[in-house]
GROMACS .gro file of C-alpha atoms in nm:
model
  286
    1MET     CA    1   1.565  -1.587  12.511
    2ASP     CA    2   1.206  -1.617  12.370
    3LYS     CA    3   1.003  -1.420  12.656
    4ILE     CA    4   1.134  -1.141  12.867
    5GLY     CA    5   0.913  -0.869  13.129
    6VAL     CA    6   0.982  -0.506  13.175
    7VAL     CA    7   0.865  -0.361  13.505
    8GLY     CA    8   0.791  -0.008  13.441
    9CYS     CA    9   0.653   0.156  13.188
   10GLY     CA   10   0.755   0.495  13.147
   11THR     CA   11   0.980   0.609  12.845
   12MET     CA   12   1.242   0.383  12.923
   13GLY     CA   13   1.093   0.067  13.018
   14SER     CA   14   0.836   0.164  12.681
   15GLY     CA   15   1.161   0.168  12.476
   16ILE     CA   16   1.290  -0.119  12.610
   17ALA     CA   17   0.973  -0.349  12.521
   18HIS     CA   18   1.010  -0.162  12.150
   19VAL     CA   19   1.330  -0.306  12.096
   20PHE     CA   20   1.243  -0.617  12.253
   21ALA     CA   21   0.965  -0.694  12.043
   22LEU     CA   22   1.093  -0.557  11.744
   23ALA     CA   23   1.334  -0.840  11.752
   24ALA     CA   24   1.081  -1.101  11.745
   25ILE     CA   25   1.104  -1.154  12.118
   26ASP     CA   26   0.806  -1.192  12.366
   27VAL     CA   27   0.794  -0.937  12.605
   28VAL     CA   28   0.564  -0.884  12.931
   29LEU     CA   29   0.523  -0.492  13.047
   30VAL     CA   30   0.428  -0.450  13.388
   31ASP     CA   31   0.354  -0.136  13.581
   32VAL     CA   32   0.093  -0.034  13.846
   33GLN     CA   33  -0.215   0.113  13.702
   34GLU     CA   34  -0.346  -0.018  13.368
   35GLU     CA   35  -0.430   0.323  13.231
   36LEU     CA   36  -0.065   0.366  13.287
   37LEU     CA   37   0.020   0.093  13.041
   38GLN     CA   38  -0.288   0.162  12.798
   39ASN     CA   39  -0.083   0.488  12.737
   40ALA     CA   40   0.248   0.326  12.726
   41LEU     CA   41   0.126   0.056  12.448
   42ALA     CA   42  -0.035   0.336  12.238
   43GLY     CA   43   0.288   0.536  12.282
   44ILE     CA   44   0.469   0.197  12.126
   45GLN     CA   45   0.272   0.180  11.834
   46LYS     CA   46   0.284   0.565  11.795
   47ASN     CA   47   0.689   0.499  11.797
   48MET     CA   48   0.679   0.221  11.522
   49GLN     CA   49   0.439   0.384  11.332
   50ARG     CA   50   0.716   0.649  11.288
   51GLN     CA   51   0.965   0.420  11.187
   52LEU     CA   52   0.727   0.237  10.913
   53SER     CA   53   0.699   0.580  10.753
   54LYS     CA   54   1.055   0.653  10.763
   55GLU     CA   55   1.107   0.325  10.637
   56LYS     CA   56   1.310   0.211  10.916
   57ILE     CA   57   1.051  -0.145  10.921
   58THR     CA   58   0.785  -0.320  10.713
   59ALA     CA   59   0.417  -0.276  10.831
   60GLU     CA   60   0.462  -0.704  10.893
   61GLN     CA   61   0.721  -0.581  11.179
   62MET     CA   62   0.516  -0.375  11.328
   63GLN     CA   63   0.221  -0.540  11.339
   64GLY     CA   64   0.378  -0.862  11.463
   65ALA     CA   65   0.604  -0.643  11.746
   66VAL     CA   66   0.264  -0.476  11.880
   67ALA     CA   67   0.093  -0.837  11.892
   68ARG     CA   68   0.440  -0.944  12.068
   69ILE     CA   69   0.388  -0.701  12.357
   70GLN     CA   70   0.146  -0.848  12.645
   71SER     CA   71   0.085  -0.577  12.974
   72GLY     CA   72  -0.056  -0.645  13.329
   73THR     CA   73  -0.013  -0.504  13.699
   74SER     CA   74   0.155  -0.852  13.844
   75TYR     CA   75   0.460  -0.956  13.839
   76GLN     CA   76   0.367  -1.305  13.794
   77ALA     CA   77   0.336  -1.249  13.460
   78PHE     CA   78   0.724  -1.281  13.500
   79SER     CA   79   0.723  -1.637  13.572
   80GLU     CA   80   0.771  -1.732  13.211
   81CYS     CA   81   1.048  -1.502  13.162
   82GLN     CA   82   1.391  -1.566  13.106
   83LEU     CA   83   1.515  -1.218  13.142
   84VAL     CA   84   1.326  -0.958  13.377
   85VAL     CA   85   1.434  -0.583  13.305
   86GLU     CA   86   1.358  -0.315  13.579
   87ALA     CA   87   1.296   0.005  13.447
   88ALA     CA   88   1.128   0.178  13.718
   89SER     CA   89   1.158   0.503  13.954
   90GLU     CA   90   1.564   0.595  14.026
   91ARG     CA   91   1.479   0.524  14.390
   92LYS     CA   92   1.709   0.265  14.584
   93ASP     CA   93   1.386   0.170  14.835
   94ILE     CA   94   1.159   0.095  14.503
   95LYS     CA   95   1.446  -0.093  14.344
   96GLN     CA   96   1.507  -0.315  14.665
   97LYS     CA   97   1.095  -0.420  14.699
   98ILE     CA   98   1.129  -0.477  14.324
   99PHE     CA   99   1.396  -0.746  14.325
  100GLN     CA  100   1.310  -0.889  14.628
  101GLN     CA  101   0.949  -0.918  14.499
  102LEU     CA  102   1.081  -1.027  14.133
  103SER     CA  103   1.301  -1.307  14.318
  104GLU     CA  104   0.988  -1.482  14.454
  105VAL     CA  105   0.822  -1.524  14.106
  106ALA     CA  106   1.195  -1.558  13.844
  107SER     CA  107   1.230  -1.919  13.722
  108ASP     CA  108   1.567  -2.054  13.849
  109ASP     CA  109   1.758  -1.964  13.503
  110CYS     CA  110   1.593  -1.623  13.477
  111ILE     CA  111   1.803  -1.310  13.471
  112LEU     CA  112   1.690  -0.966  13.642
  113ALA     CA  113   1.878  -0.683  13.518
  114SER     CA  114   1.843  -0.297  13.611
  115ASN     CA  115   1.815   0.009  13.361
  116THR     CA  116   1.947   0.178  13.642
  117SER     CA  117   2.181   0.518  13.538
  118THR     CA  118   2.358   0.552  13.874
  119ILE     CA  119   2.244   0.324  14.193
  120SER     CA  120   2.549   0.008  14.262
  121LEU     CA  121   2.424  -0.293  14.104
  122THR     CA  122   2.605  -0.463  14.366
  123GLU     CA  123   2.362  -0.312  14.651
  124ILE     CA  124   2.068  -0.383  14.379
  125ALA     CA  125   2.260  -0.742  14.321
  126SER     CA  126   2.214  -0.816  14.729
  127PHE     CA  127   1.824  -0.717  14.709
  128ALA     CA  128   1.779  -1.073  14.541
  129GLN     CA  129   1.774  -1.395  14.627
  130HIS     CA  130   1.979  -1.495  14.358
  131PRO     CA  131   2.225  -1.210  14.352
  132SER     CA  132   2.491  -1.427  14.053
  133ARG     CA  133   2.176  -1.376  13.812
  134VAL     CA  134   2.160  -0.989  13.884
  135ILE     CA  135   2.321  -0.725  13.620
  136GLY     CA  136   2.277  -0.368  13.444
  137MET     CA  137   2.163  -0.305  13.132
  138HIS     CA  138   2.142   0.059  13.090
  139PHE     CA  139   1.972   0.203  12.784
  140MET     CA  140   1.991   0.491  12.676
  141ASN     CA  141   1.734   0.762  12.561
  142PRO     CA  142   1.544   0.730  12.332
  143VAL     CA  143   1.575   0.339  12.342
  144PRO     CA  144   1.514   0.238  11.980
  145MET     CA  145   1.730   0.500  11.825
  146MET     CA  146   2.059   0.497  12.055
  147GLN     CA  147   2.306   0.196  11.993
  148LEU     CA  148   2.429   0.187  12.362
  149VAL     CA  149   2.376  -0.068  12.604
  150GLU     CA  150   2.603  -0.012  12.898
  151VAL     CA  151   2.644  -0.377  13.085
  152ILE     CA  152   2.764  -0.347  13.442
  153LYS     CA  153   2.807  -0.669  13.655
  154ALA     CA  154   2.780  -0.672  13.992
  155LEU     CA  155   3.059  -0.782  14.219
  156GLN     CA  156   2.833  -1.112  14.225
  157THR     CA  157   2.686  -1.173  13.881
  158SER     CA  158   2.816  -1.475  13.703
  159VAL     CA  159   3.036  -1.499  13.415
  160GLU     CA  160   2.724  -1.684  13.267
  161THR     CA  161   2.459  -1.405  13.321
  162THR     CA  162   2.703  -1.147  13.192
  163ALA     CA  163   2.769  -1.352  12.838
  164ARG     CA  164   2.375  -1.420  12.826
  165VAL     CA  165   2.309  -1.020  12.820
  166LEU     CA  166   2.598  -0.981  12.582
  167ALA     CA  167   2.462  -1.224  12.402
  168VAL     CA  168   2.082  -1.066  12.368
  169CYS     CA  169   2.214  -0.716  12.320
  170ASP     CA  170   2.343  -0.882  11.974
  171ARG     CA  171   2.030  -0.969  11.877
  172ILE     CA  172   1.825  -0.659  11.918
  173GLY     CA  173   2.061  -0.515  11.722
  174LYS     CA  174   2.218  -0.306  12.063
  175VAL     CA  175   2.612  -0.203  12.123
  176PRO     CA  176   2.707  -0.392  12.437
  177MET     CA  177   3.003  -0.228  12.628
  178GLU     CA  178   3.087  -0.387  12.942
  179VAL     CA  179   3.168  -0.098  13.240
  180HIS     CA  180   3.231  -0.149  13.605
  181ASP     CA  181   3.022  -0.090  13.873
  182MET     CA  182   3.137   0.248  13.965
  183PRO     CA  183   2.922   0.562  14.017
  184GLY     CA  184   2.777   0.696  13.701
  185PHE     CA  185   2.896   0.382  13.532
  186GLY     CA  186   3.087   0.504  13.188
  187VAL     CA  187   2.799   0.773  12.992
  188ASN     CA  188   2.657   0.952  13.270
  189ARG     CA  189   3.041   0.927  13.517
  190ILE     CA  190   3.120   1.197  13.198
  191LEU     CA  191   2.804   1.349  13.032
  192ILE     CA  192   2.644   1.477  13.370
  193PRO     CA  193   2.903   1.706  13.527
  194MET     CA  194   2.961   1.823  13.121
  195ILE     CA  195   2.598   1.932  13.175
  196ASN     CA  196   2.673   2.024  13.533
  197GLU     CA  197   2.969   2.267  13.384
  198ALA     CA  198   2.743   2.387  13.113
  199ILE     CA  199   2.470   2.511  13.405
  200PHE     CA  200   2.790   2.676  13.598
  201ALA     CA  201   2.902   2.914  13.286
  202VAL     CA  202   2.521   3.007  13.274
  203SER     CA  203   2.478   3.118  13.570
  204GLU     CA  204   2.853   3.266  13.609
  205GLY     CA  205   2.767   3.494  13.326
  206VAL     CA  206   2.976   3.290  12.998
  207ALA     CA  207   2.695   3.308  12.806
  208ASP     CA  208   2.317   3.246  12.815
  209ALA     CA  209   2.160   2.918  12.738
  210GLU     CA  210   2.123   2.902  12.414
  211THR     CA  211   2.464   3.012  12.307
  212ILE     CA  212   2.630   2.783  12.535
  213ASP     CA  213   2.410   2.487  12.388
  214GLN     CA  214   2.516   2.659  11.994
  215VAL     CA  215   2.875   2.671  12.047
  216MET     CA  216   2.888   2.294  12.181
  217LYS     CA  217   2.712   2.194  11.885
  218LEU     CA  218   2.851   2.399  11.645
  219GLY     CA  219   3.236   2.404  11.816
  220ALA     CA  220   3.246   2.073  11.970
  221GLY     CA  221   3.009   1.899  11.751
  222GLN     CA  222   2.754   1.793  11.965
  223PRO     CA  223   2.392   1.702  11.803
  224MET     CA  224   2.229   1.842  12.071
  225GLY     CA  225   2.376   2.146  12.344
  226PRO     CA  226   2.420   2.026  12.728
  227LEU     CA  227   2.151   2.232  12.801
  228ALA     CA  228   1.890   2.087  12.595
  229LEU     CA  229   2.001   1.779  12.666
  230ALA     CA  230   1.945   1.843  13.060
  231ASP     CA  231   1.605   1.952  12.960
  232LEU     CA  232   1.569   1.630  12.823
  233ILE     CA  233   1.721   1.422  13.080
  234GLY     CA  234   1.516   1.599  13.346
  235LEU     CA  235   1.685   1.820  13.546
  236ASP     CA  236   1.558   1.692  13.852
  237VAL     CA  237   1.744   1.350  13.700
  238VAL     CA  238   2.007   1.535  13.625
  239LEU     CA  239   2.070   1.703  13.969
  240TYR     CA  240   1.990   1.356  14.143
  241ILE     CA  241   2.272   1.197  13.939
  242MET     CA  242   2.523   1.459  14.039
  243ASP     CA  243   2.428   1.422  14.381
  244VAL     CA  244   2.514   1.034  14.366
  245LEU     CA  245   2.850   1.134  14.238
  246HIS     CA  246   2.922   1.402  14.492
  247GLN     CA  247   2.827   1.157  14.769
  248ASP     CA  248   2.980   0.845  14.670
  249PHE     CA  249   3.298   0.990  14.533
  250ALA     CA  250   3.304   1.279  14.816
  251ASP     CA  251   3.494   1.481  14.564
  252SER     CA  252   3.394   1.929  14.535
  253LYS     CA  253   3.462   1.849  14.123
  254TYR     CA  254   3.111   1.665  14.188
  255ARG     CA  255   2.919   1.941  14.358
  256ALA     CA  256   2.596   2.056  14.182
  257ALA     CA  257   2.540   2.368  14.004
  258PRO     CA  258   2.344   2.611  14.239
  259LEU     CA  259   2.124   2.723  13.949
  260LEU     CA  260   2.053   2.330  13.917
  261ARG     CA  261   1.938   2.344  14.276
  262LYS     CA  262   1.720   2.657  14.179
  263MET     CA  263   1.589   2.540  13.883
  264VAL     CA  264   1.473   2.205  14.042
  265ALA     CA  265   1.300   2.355  14.347
  266ALA     CA  266   1.140   2.616  14.117
  267GLY     CA  267   0.955   2.302  13.935
  268ARG     CA  268   1.128   2.396  13.588
  269LEU     CA  269   1.272   2.055  13.516
  270GLY     CA  270   1.263   2.051  13.127
  271LYS     CA  271   1.109   1.941  12.870
  272LYS     CA  272   0.827   1.696  13.089
  273THR     CA  273   0.710   2.024  13.287
  274GLY     CA  274   0.779   2.241  12.950
  275HIS     CA  275   0.985   2.468  13.112
  276GLY     CA  276   1.395   2.417  13.174
  277PHE     CA  277   1.719   2.633  13.017
  278HIS     CA  278   1.441   2.644  12.728
  279GLN     CA  279   1.056   2.682  12.669
  280TYR     CA  280   0.847   2.427  12.520
  281GLY     CA  281   0.522   2.462  12.385
  282ALA     CA  282   0.303   2.145  12.258
  283GLY     CA  283   0.448   1.859  12.180
  284GLY     CA  284   0.749   1.936  12.345
  285LYS     CA  285   0.898   2.189  12.045
  286PRO     CA  286   1.115   2.481  12.206
   0.00000   0.00000   0.00000
């Protein structure tokens, strides 16, 4: 692959564009507003500058990567791409519209991938004209730092599509792991219920949020406590994933903690609002 597209220039979309560009692959980044795109491009350069200062990349690599990223507001820009990765909002209706529109402009050999963390790939594939070329590529946040990409095959995904995606993951320096199309896939099936249990522990008076995070860091070797991680992910996202697990499995063990619902209702969503289980000042610092 020599040219890929990314739908959505938020945290995940920008990170995906970042790693492909550093791997010497041309990138077309598309979103609905030019202002959002310019902010995303500035953020990508800032993150690459951070890598440069830590000697993770060279000045030449950064310069080349920045030059490889084009941006626009029309899906027509994807007409020459061999892969398009959708990283839009985690809403089924939005993804349905995107995959229907991508099907109209993508070339005959273009793979359509979704970065979804919860929605069934088999259902997403049904939105496309060629379901065999649809697959899941679930990158982890922050994308430039995290090695894993969950590769999720829809029921319709072809063997060739899977092989090409596994190969491109290797090319961009990621470790692809194949998981089945089940609610939450692999990471979120385990991670999000653990976070939910930590929230139950706070609400039931086991300990406060700071202590819960510290015991998991010091006692379980986690680099970040589960509640700080929830703040980073976004409590609204955590709640959404718990609700998907609860609905799809119809099992009470996936019931979202009432305190989580209260936090979301209060608008305390974590780092992005400055207040979650911890409070954050300028620059997102606790």
